[in-house]
């Protein structure tokens, strides 16, 4: 059993967090039966439509500032229509990415836009997960995994290795900034080994 109701996974592209989110959801489903696994950008009809706009096309399709608006719009819809109703119904929510991705991807990689991300988050979202598990992996390994998927939603992978390295250091800083909520997990290991740590932390 766990007291955590709203849990998010974070990390760079190809870090393996989606696999961990699936494993954790099926674990809790057998115990609780009331788990909603969802993802960002997406997780509601409107947010999935915005996802298509964000993840396809050239790297220069949107500026980082416009991305902040689009990711936050998607998050607001996701929160209103999926996350809040699930939490209100007593369900556990496991979310593949949340606001920390905007703090790092848009706030810390292409200029310092963190202040703008935080302002918009405070006005339009105003809530954090109870627990955030950051899966930390070597960007080279992660990039190889990410591109190997070749799913047509590769706009952020296409920014390249330097971008992924900035993301990694951004997530490490974030873990220091929110030591109560964020926990770092070494993702450079087989999924079963990573999952042991995920489970131990999620059950605390
Ligand atoms: P996705 O294919 O779901 O990648 P992953 O499995 O790595 O999560 O695509 C989500 C992409 O969107 C990913 O590259 C991270 C990026 N992203 C942001 O840049 N800002 C955000 O706020 C969110 C939620 C995602």
CSV table of C-alpha atoms in Angstrom, one decimal, residues 18-147:
chain,number,residue,atom,x,y,z
A,18,UNK,CA,7.2,4.8,-19.8
A,19,UNK,CA,8.2,1.1,-19.2
A,20,UNK,CA,8.5,1.9,-15.4
A,21,UNK,CA,5.1,3.7,-15.4
A,22,UNK,CA,3.5,0.6,-17.0
A,23,UNK,CA,5.1,-1.8,-14.5
A,24,UNK,CA,4.1,0.3,-11.6
A,25,UNK,CA,0.5,0.7,-12.8
A,26,UNK,CA,0.1,-3.1,-13.2
A,27,UNK,CA,1.7,-3.7,-9.8
A,28,UNK,CA,-0.8,-1.3,-8.1
A,29,UNK,CA,-3.7,-2.5,-10.1
A,30,UNK,CA,-3.3,-5.9,-8.6
A,31,UNK,CA,-3.3,-4.3,-5.1
A,32,UNK,CA,-5.7,-1.4,-5.5
A,33,UNK,CA,-7.5,-1.9,-8.8
A,34,UNK,CA,-8.1,1.8,-9.0
A,35,UNK,CA,-5.1,3.2,-11.0
A,36,UNK,CA,-5.2,5.7,-13.9
A,37,UNK,CA,-2.0,5.6,-16.0
A,38,UNK,CA,-1.7,8.7,-18.2
A,39,UNK,CA,0.8,10.8,-20.0
A,40,UNK,CA,1.9,14.3,-21.1
A,41,UNK,CA,1.5,15.9,-23.5
A,42,UNK,CA,-1.8,14.2,-23.8
A,43,UNK,CA,-4.1,12.2,-21.5
A,44,UNK,CA,-7.4,13.8,-22.6
A,45,UNK,CA,-8.9,14.4,-26.0
A,46,UNK,CA,-8.0,18.0,-26.2
A,47,UNK,CA,-4.5,17.5,-24.9
A,48,UNK,CA,-3.8,14.6,-27.3
A,49,UNK,CA,-4.8,17.0,-30.2
A,50,UNK,CA,-2.2,19.5,-28.9
A,51,UNK,CA,0.3,16.7,-28.6
A,52,UNK,CA,0.2,16.2,-32.3
A,53,UNK,CA,1.0,19.8,-32.9
A,54,UNK,CA,4.0,19.7,-30.5
A,55,UNK,CA,5.8,16.5,-31.3
A,56,UNK,CA,5.8,16.4,-35.1
A,57,UNK,CA,7.6,18.6,-37.5
A,58,UNK,CA,10.9,20.5,-37.6
A,59,UNK,CA,12.8,21.4,-34.5
A,60,UNK,CA,12.2,25.2,-35.2
A,61,UNK,CA,8.5,24.7,-35.7
A,62,UNK,CA,7.8,26.5,-32.4
A,63,UNK,CA,9.8,28.8,-30.2
A,64,UNK,CA,10.4,27.7,-26.6
A,65,UNK,CA,8.0,30.4,-25.5
A,66,UNK,CA,5.2,29.1,-27.7
A,67,UNK,CA,5.9,25.6,-26.5
A,68,UNK,CA,5.4,26.8,-22.9
A,69,UNK,CA,1.9,28.0,-23.8
A,70,UNK,CA,1.0,24.8,-25.7
A,71,UNK,CA,2.3,22.4,-23.1
A,72,UNK,CA,0.5,24.3,-20.4
A,73,UNK,CA,-2.7,24.4,-22.4
A,74,UNK,CA,-2.5,20.7,-22.8
A,75,UNK,CA,-1.8,20.2,-19.1
A,76,UNK,CA,-4.7,22.3,-18.0
A,77,UNK,CA,-7.1,20.2,-20.1
A,78,UNK,CA,-5.5,17.0,-18.8
A,79,UNK,CA,-5.8,18.2,-15.3
A,80,UNK,CA,-9.5,19.3,-15.6
A,81,UNK,CA,-10.7,16.2,-17.5
A,82,UNK,CA,-8.5,13.3,-16.4
A,83,UNK,CA,-6.3,13.9,-13.3
A,84,UNK,CA,-8.6,15.8,-11.0
A,85,UNK,CA,-11.7,13.6,-11.6
A,86,UNK,CA,-9.6,10.5,-11.0
A,87,UNK,CA,-8.1,11.8,-7.7
A,88,UNK,CA,-11.6,13.0,-6.6
A,89,UNK,CA,-12.9,9.5,-7.2
A,90,UNK,CA,-10.1,8.1,-4.9
A,91,UNK,CA,-8.0,6.7,-7.7
A,92,UNK,CA,-4.2,6.7,-7.9
A,93,UNK,CA,-2.8,8.6,-10.9
A,94,UNK,CA,0.5,7.6,-12.5
A,95,UNK,CA,1.6,10.2,-15.0
A,96,UNK,CA,4.3,9.9,-17.6
A,97,UNK,CA,5.7,13.5,-17.4
A,98,UNK,CA,4.1,16.5,-15.8
A,99,UNK,CA,5.1,20.1,-15.1
A,100,UNK,CA,8.8,19.3,-14.4
A,101,UNK,CA,9.2,18.5,-18.1
A,102,UNK,CA,8.2,22.0,-19.0
A,103,UNK,CA,10.5,23.4,-16.3
A,104,UNK,CA,13.4,21.5,-17.9
A,105,UNK,CA,12.7,21.2,-21.6
A,106,UNK,CA,11.3,24.7,-22.1
A,107,UNK,CA,12.6,26.4,-19.0
A,108,UNK,CA,16.3,25.5,-19.1
A,109,UNK,CA,17.5,24.4,-22.5
A,110,UNK,CA,17.0,27.3,-24.9
A,111,UNK,CA,17.7,30.3,-22.7
A,112,UNK,CA,16.5,30.8,-19.2
A,113,UNK,CA,12.8,30.8,-19.4
A,114,UNK,CA,12.2,29.2,-16.0
A,115,UNK,CA,10.6,32.4,-14.6
A,116,UNK,CA,7.9,32.4,-17.4
A,117,UNK,CA,7.3,28.6,-16.9
A,118,UNK,CA,6.8,29.1,-13.2
A,119,UNK,CA,4.5,32.1,-13.6
A,120,UNK,CA,2.2,30.3,-16.0
A,121,UNK,CA,2.2,27.2,-13.9
A,122,UNK,CA,1.2,29.2,-10.8
A,123,UNK,CA,-1.7,30.8,-12.7
A,124,UNK,CA,-3.0,27.9,-14.7
A,125,UNK,CA,-2.0,24.6,-13.1
A,126,UNK,CA,-1.1,25.3,-9.4
A,127,UNK,CA,-0.5,21.7,-8.4
A,128,UNK,CA,2.4,19.2,-8.1
A,129,UNK,CA,2.4,15.4,-7.9
A,130,UNK,CA,2.9,13.9,-4.4
A,131,UNK,CA,6.0,12.1,-5.7
A,132,UNK,CA,8.1,12.5,-8.8
A,133,UNK,CA,10.5,9.7,-9.8
A,134,UNK,CA,13.3,11.0,-12.1
A,135,UNK,CA,15.0,8.2,-14.1
A,136,UNK,CA,18.5,9.3,-14.7
A,137,UNK,CA,20.4,7.8,-17.7
A,138,UNK,CA,23.4,8.5,-19.9
A,139,UNK,CA,22.1,10.7,-22.7
A,140,UNK,CA,24.0,8.7,-25.4
A,141,UNK,CA,22.2,5.5,-24.3
A,142,UNK,CA,18.9,7.2,-24.0
A,143,UNK,CA,19.2,8.9,-27.4
A,144,UNK,CA,20.0,5.6,-29.1
A,145,UNK,CA,16.9,4.1,-27.5
A,146,UNK,CA,14.7,7.0,-28.3
A,147,UNK,CA,15.5,7.3,-32.0
